[in-house]
Each structure stands twice: as structure tokens, then as C-alpha cells.
Short mmCIF file of N, CA and C in Angstrom, two decimals:
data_model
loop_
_atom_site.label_atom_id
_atom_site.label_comp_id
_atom_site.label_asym_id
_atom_site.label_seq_id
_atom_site.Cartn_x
_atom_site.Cartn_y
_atom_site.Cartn_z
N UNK A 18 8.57 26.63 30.35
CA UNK A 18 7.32 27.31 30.33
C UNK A 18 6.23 26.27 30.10
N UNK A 19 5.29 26.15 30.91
CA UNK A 19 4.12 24.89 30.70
C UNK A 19 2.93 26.04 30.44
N UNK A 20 1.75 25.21 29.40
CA UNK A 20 0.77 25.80 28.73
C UNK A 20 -0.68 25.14 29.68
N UNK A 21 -1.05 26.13 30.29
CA UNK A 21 -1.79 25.40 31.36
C UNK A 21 -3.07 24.89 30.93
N UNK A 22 -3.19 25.01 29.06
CA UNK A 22 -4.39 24.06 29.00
C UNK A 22 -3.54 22.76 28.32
N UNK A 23 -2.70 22.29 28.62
CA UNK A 23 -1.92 20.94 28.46
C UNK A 23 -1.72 20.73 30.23
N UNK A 24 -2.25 20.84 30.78
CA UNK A 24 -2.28 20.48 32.02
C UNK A 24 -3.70 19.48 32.73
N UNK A 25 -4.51 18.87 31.98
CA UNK A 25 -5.91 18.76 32.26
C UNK A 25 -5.74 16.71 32.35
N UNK A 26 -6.46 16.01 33.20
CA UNK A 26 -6.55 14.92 33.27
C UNK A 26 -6.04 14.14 32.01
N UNK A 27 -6.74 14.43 30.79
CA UNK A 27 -6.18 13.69 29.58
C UNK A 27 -4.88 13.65 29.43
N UNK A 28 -4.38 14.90 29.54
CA UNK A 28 -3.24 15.21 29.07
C UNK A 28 -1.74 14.27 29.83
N UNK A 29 -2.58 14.40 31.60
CA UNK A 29 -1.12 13.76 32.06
C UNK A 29 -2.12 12.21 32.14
N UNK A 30 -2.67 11.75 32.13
CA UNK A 30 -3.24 10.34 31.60
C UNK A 30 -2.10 9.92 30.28
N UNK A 31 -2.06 10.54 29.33
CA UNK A 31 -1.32 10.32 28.08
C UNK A 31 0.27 10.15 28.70
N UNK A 32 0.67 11.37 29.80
CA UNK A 32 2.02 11.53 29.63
C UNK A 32 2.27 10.13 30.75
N UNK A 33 1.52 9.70 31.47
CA UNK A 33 1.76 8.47 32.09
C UNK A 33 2.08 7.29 31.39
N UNK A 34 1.27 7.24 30.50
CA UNK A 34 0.79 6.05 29.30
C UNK A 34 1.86 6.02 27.89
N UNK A 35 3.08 7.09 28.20
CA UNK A 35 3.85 7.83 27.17
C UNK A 35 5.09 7.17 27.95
N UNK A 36 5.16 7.10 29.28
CA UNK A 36 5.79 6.83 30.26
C UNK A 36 6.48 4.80 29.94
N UNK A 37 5.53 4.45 29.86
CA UNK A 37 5.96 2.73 29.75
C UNK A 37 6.60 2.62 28.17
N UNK A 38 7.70 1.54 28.51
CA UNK A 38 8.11 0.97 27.44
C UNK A 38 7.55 0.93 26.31
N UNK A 39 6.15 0.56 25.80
CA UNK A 39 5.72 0.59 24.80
C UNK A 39 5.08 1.86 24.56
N UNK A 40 4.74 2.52 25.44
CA UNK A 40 4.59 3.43 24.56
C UNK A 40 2.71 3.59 25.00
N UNK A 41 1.72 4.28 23.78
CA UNK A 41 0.65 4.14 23.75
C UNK A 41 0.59 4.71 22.24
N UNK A 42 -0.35 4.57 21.68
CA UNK A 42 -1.27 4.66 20.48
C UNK A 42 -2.86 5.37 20.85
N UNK A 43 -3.44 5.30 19.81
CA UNK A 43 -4.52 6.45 19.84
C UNK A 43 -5.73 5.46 20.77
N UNK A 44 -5.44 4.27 20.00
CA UNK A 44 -6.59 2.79 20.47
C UNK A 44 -6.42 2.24 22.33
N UNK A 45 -5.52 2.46 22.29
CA UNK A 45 -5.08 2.04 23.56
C UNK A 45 -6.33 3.03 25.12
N UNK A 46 -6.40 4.13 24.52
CA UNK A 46 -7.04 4.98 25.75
C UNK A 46 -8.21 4.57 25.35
N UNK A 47 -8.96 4.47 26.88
CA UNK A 47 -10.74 4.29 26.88
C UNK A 47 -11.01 5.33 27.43
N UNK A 48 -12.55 5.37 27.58
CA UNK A 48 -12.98 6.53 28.46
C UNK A 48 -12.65 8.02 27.13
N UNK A 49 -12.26 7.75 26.22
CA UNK A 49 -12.22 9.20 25.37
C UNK A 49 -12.04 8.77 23.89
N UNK A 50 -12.77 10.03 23.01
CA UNK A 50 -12.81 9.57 21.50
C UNK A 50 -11.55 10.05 20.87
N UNK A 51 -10.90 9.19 19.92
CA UNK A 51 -9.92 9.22 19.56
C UNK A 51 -9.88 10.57 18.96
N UNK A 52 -10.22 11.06 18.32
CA UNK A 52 -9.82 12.35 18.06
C UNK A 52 -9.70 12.68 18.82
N UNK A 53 -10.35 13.23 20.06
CA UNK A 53 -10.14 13.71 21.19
C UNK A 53 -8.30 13.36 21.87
N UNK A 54 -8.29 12.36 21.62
CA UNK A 54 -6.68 11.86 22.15
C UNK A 54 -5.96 12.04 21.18
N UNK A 55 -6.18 12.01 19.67
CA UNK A 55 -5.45 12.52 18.90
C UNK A 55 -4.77 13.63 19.10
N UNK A 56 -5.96 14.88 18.87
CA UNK A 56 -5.62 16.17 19.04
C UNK A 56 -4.88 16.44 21.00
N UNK A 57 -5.21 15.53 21.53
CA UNK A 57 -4.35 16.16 23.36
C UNK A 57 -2.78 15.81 23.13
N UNK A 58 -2.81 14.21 22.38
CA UNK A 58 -1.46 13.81 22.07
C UNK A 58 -0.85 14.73 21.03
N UNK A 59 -1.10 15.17 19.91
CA UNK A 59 -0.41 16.49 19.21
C UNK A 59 -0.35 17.58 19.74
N UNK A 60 -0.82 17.73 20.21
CA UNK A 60 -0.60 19.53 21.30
C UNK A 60 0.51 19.16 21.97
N UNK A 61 0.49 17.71 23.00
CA UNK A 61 1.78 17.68 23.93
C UNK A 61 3.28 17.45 23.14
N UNK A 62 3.17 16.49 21.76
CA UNK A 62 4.29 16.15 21.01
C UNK A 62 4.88 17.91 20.41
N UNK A 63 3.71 19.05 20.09
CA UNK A 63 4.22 20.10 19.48
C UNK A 63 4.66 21.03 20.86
N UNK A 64 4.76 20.73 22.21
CA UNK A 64 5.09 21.48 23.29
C UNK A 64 6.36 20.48 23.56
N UNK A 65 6.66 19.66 23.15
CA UNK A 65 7.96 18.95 23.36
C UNK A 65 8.01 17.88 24.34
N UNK A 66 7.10 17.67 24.65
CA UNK A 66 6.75 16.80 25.63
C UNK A 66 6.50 14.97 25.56
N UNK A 67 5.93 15.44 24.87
CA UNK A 67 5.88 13.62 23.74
C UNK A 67 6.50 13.30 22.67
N UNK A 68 7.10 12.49 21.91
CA UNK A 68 7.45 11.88 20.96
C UNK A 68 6.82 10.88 19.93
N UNK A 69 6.76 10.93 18.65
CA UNK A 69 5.98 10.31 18.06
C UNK A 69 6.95 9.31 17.30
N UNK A 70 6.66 7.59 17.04
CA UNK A 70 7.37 6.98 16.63
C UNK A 70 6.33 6.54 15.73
N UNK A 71 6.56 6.87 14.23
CA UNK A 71 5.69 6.07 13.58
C UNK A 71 5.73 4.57 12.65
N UNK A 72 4.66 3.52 13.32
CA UNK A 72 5.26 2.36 12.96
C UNK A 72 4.82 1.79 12.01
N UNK A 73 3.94 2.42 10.83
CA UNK A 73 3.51 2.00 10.05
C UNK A 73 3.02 3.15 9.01
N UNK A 74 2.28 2.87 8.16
CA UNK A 74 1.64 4.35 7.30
C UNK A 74 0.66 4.81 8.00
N UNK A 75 -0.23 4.06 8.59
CA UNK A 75 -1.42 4.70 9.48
C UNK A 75 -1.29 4.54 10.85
N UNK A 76 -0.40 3.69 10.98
CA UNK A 76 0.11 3.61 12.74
C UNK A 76 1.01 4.13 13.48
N UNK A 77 1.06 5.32 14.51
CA UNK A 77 1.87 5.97 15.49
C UNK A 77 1.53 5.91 16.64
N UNK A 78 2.89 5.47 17.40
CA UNK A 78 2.91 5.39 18.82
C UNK A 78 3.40 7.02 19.29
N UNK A 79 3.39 7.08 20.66
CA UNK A 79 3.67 8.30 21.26
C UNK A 79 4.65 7.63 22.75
N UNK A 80 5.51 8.26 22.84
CA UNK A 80 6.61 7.79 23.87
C UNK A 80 6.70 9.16 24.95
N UNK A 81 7.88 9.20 25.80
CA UNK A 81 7.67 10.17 26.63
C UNK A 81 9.62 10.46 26.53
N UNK A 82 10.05 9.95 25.70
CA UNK A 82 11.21 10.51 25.27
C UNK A 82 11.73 9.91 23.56
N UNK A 83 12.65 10.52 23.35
CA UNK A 83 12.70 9.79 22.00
C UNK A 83 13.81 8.51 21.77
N UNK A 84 14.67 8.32 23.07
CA UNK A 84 15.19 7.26 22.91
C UNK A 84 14.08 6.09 23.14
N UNK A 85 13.57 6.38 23.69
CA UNK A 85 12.17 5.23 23.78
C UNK A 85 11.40 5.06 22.91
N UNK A 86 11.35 5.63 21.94
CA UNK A 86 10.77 5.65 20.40
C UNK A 86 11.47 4.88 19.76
N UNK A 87 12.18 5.35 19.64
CA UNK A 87 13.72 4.82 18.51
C UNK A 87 13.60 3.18 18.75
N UNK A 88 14.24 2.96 20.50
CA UNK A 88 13.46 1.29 21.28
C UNK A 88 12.64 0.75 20.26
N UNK A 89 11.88 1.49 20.70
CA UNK A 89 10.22 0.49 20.42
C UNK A 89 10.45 -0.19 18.87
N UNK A 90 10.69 1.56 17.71
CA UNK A 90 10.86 0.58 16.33
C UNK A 90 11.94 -0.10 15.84
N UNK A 91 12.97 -0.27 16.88
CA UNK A 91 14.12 -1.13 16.91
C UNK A 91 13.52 -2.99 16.85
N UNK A 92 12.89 -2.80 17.73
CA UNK A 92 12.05 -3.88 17.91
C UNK A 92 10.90 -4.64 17.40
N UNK A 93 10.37 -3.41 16.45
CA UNK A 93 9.75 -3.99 15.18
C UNK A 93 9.96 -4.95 14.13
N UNK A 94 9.37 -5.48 13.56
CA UNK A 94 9.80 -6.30 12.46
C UNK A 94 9.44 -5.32 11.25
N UNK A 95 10.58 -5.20 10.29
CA UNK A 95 10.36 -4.40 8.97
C UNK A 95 9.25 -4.37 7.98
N UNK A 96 8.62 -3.51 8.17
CA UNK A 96 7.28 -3.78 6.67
C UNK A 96 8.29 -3.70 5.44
N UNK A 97 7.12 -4.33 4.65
CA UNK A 97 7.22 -4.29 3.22
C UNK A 97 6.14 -3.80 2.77
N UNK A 98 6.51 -3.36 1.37
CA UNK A 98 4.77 -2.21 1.10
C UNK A 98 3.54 -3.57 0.55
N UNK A 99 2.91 -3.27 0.61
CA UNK A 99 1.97 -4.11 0.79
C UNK A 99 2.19 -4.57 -1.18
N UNK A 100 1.66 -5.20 -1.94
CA UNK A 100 1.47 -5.39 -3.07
C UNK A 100 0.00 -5.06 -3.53
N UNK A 101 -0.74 -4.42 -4.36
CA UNK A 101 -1.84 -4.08 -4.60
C UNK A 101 -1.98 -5.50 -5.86
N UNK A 102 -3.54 -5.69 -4.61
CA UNK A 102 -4.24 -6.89 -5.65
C UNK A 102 -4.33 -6.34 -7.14
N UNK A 103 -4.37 -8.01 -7.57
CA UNK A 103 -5.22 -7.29 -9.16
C UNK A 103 -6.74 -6.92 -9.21
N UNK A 104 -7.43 -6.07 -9.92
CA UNK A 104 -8.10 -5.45 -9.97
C UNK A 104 -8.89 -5.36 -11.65
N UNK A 105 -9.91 -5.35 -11.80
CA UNK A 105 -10.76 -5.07 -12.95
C UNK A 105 -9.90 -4.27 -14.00
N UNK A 106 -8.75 -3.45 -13.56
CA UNK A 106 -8.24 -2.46 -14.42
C UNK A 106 -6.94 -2.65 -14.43
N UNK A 107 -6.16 -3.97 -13.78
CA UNK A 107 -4.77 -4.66 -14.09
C UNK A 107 -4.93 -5.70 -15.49
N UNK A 108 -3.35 -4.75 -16.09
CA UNK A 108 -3.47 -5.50 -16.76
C UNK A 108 -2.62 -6.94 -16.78
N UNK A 109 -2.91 -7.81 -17.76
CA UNK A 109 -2.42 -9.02 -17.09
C UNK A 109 -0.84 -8.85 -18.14
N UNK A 110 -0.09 -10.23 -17.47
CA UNK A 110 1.14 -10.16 -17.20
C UNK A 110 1.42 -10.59 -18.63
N UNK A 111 0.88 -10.63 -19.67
CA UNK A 111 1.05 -11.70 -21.06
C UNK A 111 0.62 -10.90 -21.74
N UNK A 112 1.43 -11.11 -23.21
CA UNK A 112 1.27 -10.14 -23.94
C UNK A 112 -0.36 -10.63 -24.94
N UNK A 113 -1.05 -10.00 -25.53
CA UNK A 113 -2.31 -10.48 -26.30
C UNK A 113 -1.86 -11.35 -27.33
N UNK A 114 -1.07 -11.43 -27.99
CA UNK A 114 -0.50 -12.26 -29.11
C UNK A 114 0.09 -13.55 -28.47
N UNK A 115 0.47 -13.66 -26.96
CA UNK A 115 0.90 -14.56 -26.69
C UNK A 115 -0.21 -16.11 -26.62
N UNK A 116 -0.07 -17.21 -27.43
CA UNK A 116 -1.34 -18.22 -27.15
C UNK A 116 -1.11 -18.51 -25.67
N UNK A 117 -3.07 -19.26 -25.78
CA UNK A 117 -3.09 -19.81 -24.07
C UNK A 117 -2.86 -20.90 -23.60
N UNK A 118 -2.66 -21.09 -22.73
CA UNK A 118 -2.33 -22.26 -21.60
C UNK A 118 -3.22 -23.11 -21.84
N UNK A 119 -3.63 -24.13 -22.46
CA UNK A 119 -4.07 -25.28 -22.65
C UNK A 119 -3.83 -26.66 -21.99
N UNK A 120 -3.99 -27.68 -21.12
CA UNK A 120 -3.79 -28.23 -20.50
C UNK A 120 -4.98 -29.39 -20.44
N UNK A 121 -4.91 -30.70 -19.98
CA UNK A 121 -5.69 -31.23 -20.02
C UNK A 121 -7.16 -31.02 -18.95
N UNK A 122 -6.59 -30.67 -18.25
CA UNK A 122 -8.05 -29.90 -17.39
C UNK A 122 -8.92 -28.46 -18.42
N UNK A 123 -8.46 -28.32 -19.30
CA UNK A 123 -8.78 -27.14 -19.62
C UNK A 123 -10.21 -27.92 -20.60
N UNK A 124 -11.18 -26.80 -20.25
CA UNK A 124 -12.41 -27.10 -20.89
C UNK A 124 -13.12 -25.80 -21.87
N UNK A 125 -13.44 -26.64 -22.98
CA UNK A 125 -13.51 -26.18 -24.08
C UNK A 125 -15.12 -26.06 -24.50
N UNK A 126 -15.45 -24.62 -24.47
CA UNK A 126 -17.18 -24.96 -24.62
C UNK A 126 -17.35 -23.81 -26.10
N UNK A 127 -17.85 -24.73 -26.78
CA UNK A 127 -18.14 -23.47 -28.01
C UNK A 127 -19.76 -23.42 -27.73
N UNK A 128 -19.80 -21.95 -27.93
CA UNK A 128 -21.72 -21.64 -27.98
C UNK A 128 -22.16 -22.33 -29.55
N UNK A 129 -23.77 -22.15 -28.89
CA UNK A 129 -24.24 -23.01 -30.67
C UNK A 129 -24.17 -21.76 -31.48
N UNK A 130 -24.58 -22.02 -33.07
CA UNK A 130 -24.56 -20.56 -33.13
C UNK A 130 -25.86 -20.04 -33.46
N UNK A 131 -25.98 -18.71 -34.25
CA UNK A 131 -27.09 -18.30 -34.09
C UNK A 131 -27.85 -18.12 -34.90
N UNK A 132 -29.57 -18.09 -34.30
CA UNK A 132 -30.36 -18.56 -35.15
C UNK A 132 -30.26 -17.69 -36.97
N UNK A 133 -30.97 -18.54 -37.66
CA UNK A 133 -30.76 -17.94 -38.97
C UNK A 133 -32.15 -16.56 -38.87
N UNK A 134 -32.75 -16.52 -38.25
CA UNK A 134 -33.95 -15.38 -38.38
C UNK A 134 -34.23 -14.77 -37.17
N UNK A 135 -32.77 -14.02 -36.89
CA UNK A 135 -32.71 -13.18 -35.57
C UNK A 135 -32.90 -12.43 -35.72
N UNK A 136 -33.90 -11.18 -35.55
CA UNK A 136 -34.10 -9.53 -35.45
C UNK A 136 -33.43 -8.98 -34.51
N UNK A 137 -33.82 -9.56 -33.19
CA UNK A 137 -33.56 -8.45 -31.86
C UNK A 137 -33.76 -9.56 -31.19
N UNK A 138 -32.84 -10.03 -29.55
CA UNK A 138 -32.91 -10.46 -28.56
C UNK A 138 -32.22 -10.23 -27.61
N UNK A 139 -32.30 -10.62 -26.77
CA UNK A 139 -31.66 -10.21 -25.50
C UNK A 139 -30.34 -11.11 -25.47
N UNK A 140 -30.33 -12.14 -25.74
CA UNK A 140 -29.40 -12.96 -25.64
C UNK A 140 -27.96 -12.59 -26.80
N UNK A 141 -28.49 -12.26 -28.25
CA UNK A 141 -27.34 -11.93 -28.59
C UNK A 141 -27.76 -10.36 -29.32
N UNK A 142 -27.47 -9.13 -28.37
CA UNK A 142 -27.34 -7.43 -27.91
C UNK A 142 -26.74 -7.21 -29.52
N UNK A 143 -25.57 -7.94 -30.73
CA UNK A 143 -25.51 -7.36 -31.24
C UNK A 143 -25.72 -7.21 -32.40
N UNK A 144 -27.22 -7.51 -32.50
CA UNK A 144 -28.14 -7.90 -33.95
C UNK A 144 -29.43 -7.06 -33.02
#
């Protein structure tokens, strides 16, 4: 049974492009906005028609069978999950009691200290 609004230029554009070895992705089509190819390529994958191989967390190809899927991420090289940088709110790898790394490059600056008849300044917030 074919759904005759999966019948329209985009649609067999995709199933051509679904057709080659590799396959196609959302980036690959010009001439149309990816959502637009998003949503033509999910209509045809939920009518059985396409296959989706996904090769990454945000990356899916679309094939025109599923042994040709299977192919393609055969041929991939394996991710690994990415490692999340450190960040303002990592904490570091050493415990607080542990002393620091001292070394001869290491430079040592003590501030002067402070004046004897400080009220209020900007420089030291906690007087």
C-alpha cells in the first residue's frame, strides 16, 4: 500500500540518495531546509521504506535497506564518549589537605600587607 503524499519529488530524491552505499544524512541534500528533509526522511523510515543507521548521538544516516545500514556502521570507527572538560564547578583531583607542588619554576608572590588606617576600599572589600 503506498501513501501518495510520500510520493512527491523530495521524497523519491531521498529514496535515490538512500539508494548509494553511503547512504545520505540530513546535510547532504541542497535545494531544501533540513527540517524539511528531516520530517520527508521520517515519514518514509515510519512507512518502511528507509532505514535509519545511527552513527553518532546527533548523527543519522538513512539507507534504502537495512543491510546497508548495518555496512555503513560496520565501517565506522568506534566512538568513545567524549570526556567533559573541566569546568568552574569540577572539582579538582587532590584532596584540600593534600600540600602543593612546589618546584623550582614555581613563583612565590606574597601581597604587602595592609595599611594600618584602612576604613573602606576597593582594593581590600573586607574591611
Amino acid at each position: 500500500m503506498t501513501d501518495s503524499r510520500l510520493n512527491t519529488t523530495l521524497h523519491h530524491t531521498l529514496e535515490t540518495l538512500a539508494a548509494t552505499p553511503a547512504g545520505f544524512s540530513v546535510s547532504d541534500v541542497t535545494g531544501h531546509a533540513p527540517e524539511q528533509v528531516r520530517r520527508a526522511a521520517q515519514a518514509l523510515v515510519a512507512a518502511g521504506r528507509l532505514h535509519r543507521a545511527t552513527v553518532g548521538t546527533r548523527r543519522v544516516r538513512y539507507f534504502a535497506s537495512a543491510g546497508g545500514a548495518s555496512a555503513f556502521l560496520k565501517t565506522q570507527p568506534s566512538t568513545s564518549p567524549a570526556r567533559a572538560l573541566g569546568t568552574a564547578r569540577t572539582k579538582a583531583r587532590w584532596s584540600a589537605d593534600e600540600p602543593g607542588l612546589i618546584t623550582a619554576q614555581t613563583r612565590i608572590i606574597k601581597a604587602p600587607p595592609l595599611p594600618r588606617d584602612v576604613l573602606r576600599t576597593n582594593t581590600y572589600p573586607m574591611y
